[in-house]
Coordinates of C-alpha atoms in Angstrom, one line a residue:
M1 CA 5.2 31.4 21.9
L2 CA 6.6 27.5 21.5
E3 CA 4.2 25.6 19.0
H4 CA 3.8 22.6 19.6
T5 CA 4.9 20.2 16.0
T6 CA 3.1 17.2 14.4
S7 CA 6.1 15.2 13.4
V8 CA 4.8 12.8 10.3
R9 CA 5.0 9.1 12.8
D10 CA 2.9 11.6 15.1
M11 CA 0.1 11.9 12.5
A12 CA 0.5 8.3 10.9
T13 CA 0.3 7.1 14.7
Q14 CA -3.0 9.4 15.5
C15 CA -4.4 8.9 11.5
V16 CA -3.9 6.4 10.4
P17 CA -6.1 2.8 12.8
D18 CA -4.2 -0.1 13.9
D19 CA -6.0 -2.3 11.7
V20 CA -5.2 -0.1 8.3
R21 CA -1.6 0.3 9.0
D22 CA -1.0 -3.5 9.7
F23 CA -2.7 -4.4 6.7
I24 CA 0.0 -2.0 5.1
L25 CA 2.8 -2.9 7.0
K26 CA 2.0 -6.7 5.8
H27 CA 0.9 -5.9 1.9
I28 CA 1.4 -2.4 0.0
A29 CA 5.4 -1.7 -0.2
S30 CA 4.8 1.3 -2.3
V31 CA 2.2 3.6 -3.4
A32 CA 1.7 2.4 -7.0
Q33 CA 0.4 -0.3 -5.6
I34 CA -2.0 1.2 -3.0
E35 CA -3.1 3.0 -6.3
A36 CA -3.3 -0.1 -8.4
L37 CA -5.2 -2.0 -5.5
L38 CA -7.8 0.9 -4.4
L39 CA -7.9 1.2 -8.7
I40 CA -9.3 -1.9 -8.6
W41 CA -11.6 -2.3 -5.5
A42 CA -13.6 1.0 -6.6
T43 CA -14.3 -1.8 -10.3
P44 CA -14.7 -5.5 -8.4
E45 CA -16.4 -7.1 -12.0
K46 CA -13.4 -5.4 -13.7
R47 CA -10.8 -6.9 -15.1
W48 CA -7.8 -4.7 -15.6
G49 CA -4.6 -5.2 -18.1
I50 CA -1.8 -3.5 -16.8
S51 CA -1.7 -1.1 -19.1
Q52 CA -5.3 0.2 -18.3
I53 CA -3.8 0.6 -14.5
A54 CA -1.4 2.2 -15.5
A55 CA -2.9 4.8 -17.3
R56 CA -5.1 5.4 -14.8
I57 CA -2.8 5.7 -11.6
Y58 CA 0.1 8.1 -13.1
A59 CA 3.0 5.3 -13.7
N60 CA 4.6 3.5 -16.3
E61 CA 4.2 -0.1 -17.8
I62 CA 7.0 -0.7 -15.9
E63 CA 6.5 -0.3 -12.5
T64 CA 2.6 -0.6 -12.1
A65 CA 3.5 -4.3 -13.3
K66 CA 6.0 -4.7 -10.4
A67 CA 3.1 -3.5 -7.7
L68 CA 0.1 -5.8 -9.5
D69 CA 2.8 -9.0 -9.0
G70 CA 3.3 -7.5 -5.9
L71 CA 0.0 -7.5 -4.4
C72 CA -0.8 -11.0 -6.8
N73 CA 2.2 -12.2 -3.8
V74 CA 0.4 -11.2 -1.2
G75 CA -3.0 -12.9 -2.4
L76 CA -5.2 -9.6 -2.7
L77 CA -4.9 -9.2 -7.0
D78 CA -5.2 -12.7 -9.2
R79 CA -4.6 -12.7 -12.8
R80 CA -6.2 -14.6 -15.9
D81 CA -5.4 -14.0 -18.6
G82 CA -3.2 -10.9 -18.6
A83 CA -6.0 -9.3 -16.5
F84 CA -6.2 -8.8 -12.8
G85 CA -8.9 -8.6 -10.4
L86 CA -9.9 -8.5 -6.9
N87 CA -9.0 -12.0 -5.0
T88 CA -10.1 -11.7 -1.3
P89 CA -12.1 -12.4 1.3
E90 CA -15.2 -10.3 1.8
E91 CA -13.3 -9.2 5.4
T92 CA -10.4 -8.4 3.9
V93 CA -12.4 -6.5 1.1
E94 CA -14.1 -3.9 3.6
L95 CA -11.2 -3.3 5.1
I96 CA -9.8 -2.1 2.0
G97 CA -12.8 0.0 1.5
R98 CA -11.0 1.8 4.9
L99 CA -8.0 1.7 3.9
R100 CA -9.1 3.9 0.6
E101 CA -11.2 6.1 3.1
T102 CA -8.5 6.3 5.0
Y103 CA -6.3 7.6 2.3
A104 CA -8.9 10.2 0.9
R105 CA -8.5 11.9 4.0
H106 CA -5.0 11.4 5.5
L107 CA -2.8 10.9 2.3
I108 CA -0.1 11.8 4.1
P109 CA -0.3 9.6 6.9
V110 CA -1.0 6.9 5.1
T111 CA 2.1 7.3 2.3
D112 CA 4.9 7.6 5.5
V113 CA 3.5 3.7 6.5
I114 CA 4.3 2.2 3.3
H115 CA 7.5 4.9 3.3
S116 CA 8.7 2.9 6.8
R117 CA 8.4 -0.7 5.2
S118 CA 10.2 0.7 3.0
R119 CA 12.8 2.5 5.7
T120 CA 12.5 -0.5 8.2
A121 CA 13.2 -2.7 5.5
L122 CA 16.2 -1.1 4.5
V123 CA 17.7 -0.7 7.9
T124 CA 17.2 -5.1 8.3
T125 CA 19.7 -5.3 6.0
E126 CA 21.8 -2.9 6.7
T127 CA 22.2 -4.1 10.6
N128 CA 22.4 -8.1 8.3
Q129 CA 25.0 -6.9 6.5
L130 CA 27.0 -5.2 9.8
Q131 CA 26.3 -8.2 11.8
R132 CA 28.0 -10.4 9.0
D133 CA 30.9 -7.7 8.3
R134 CA 32.2 -8.3 12.1

């Protein structure tokens, strides 16, 4: 008897709502970024330093700083006096809440969406390199 197996890509499609997937693909480049964003989202009244965030997301400070810079560059966070806080309109705050729910329930499909962004960028870079080499 053959069992139907679901690929990771199929799981991501089934478990991650389209708007959450689009948000990830547009704004999130790493698991460290999603972890930092969700930490800051959970306490919007608090400002966080790099070392505080690094300790909470179990990442080194260099990786954390890179993740936070990326989130600032896409307009999700702001940095004032070396501390980071949420910097998004209310509809984005609500979408981040949905992202948190989806991430909590479907960790692997969400991380696959994050990693698919990296794979897409790698394939695009390789394709561009091949075209230049011709």
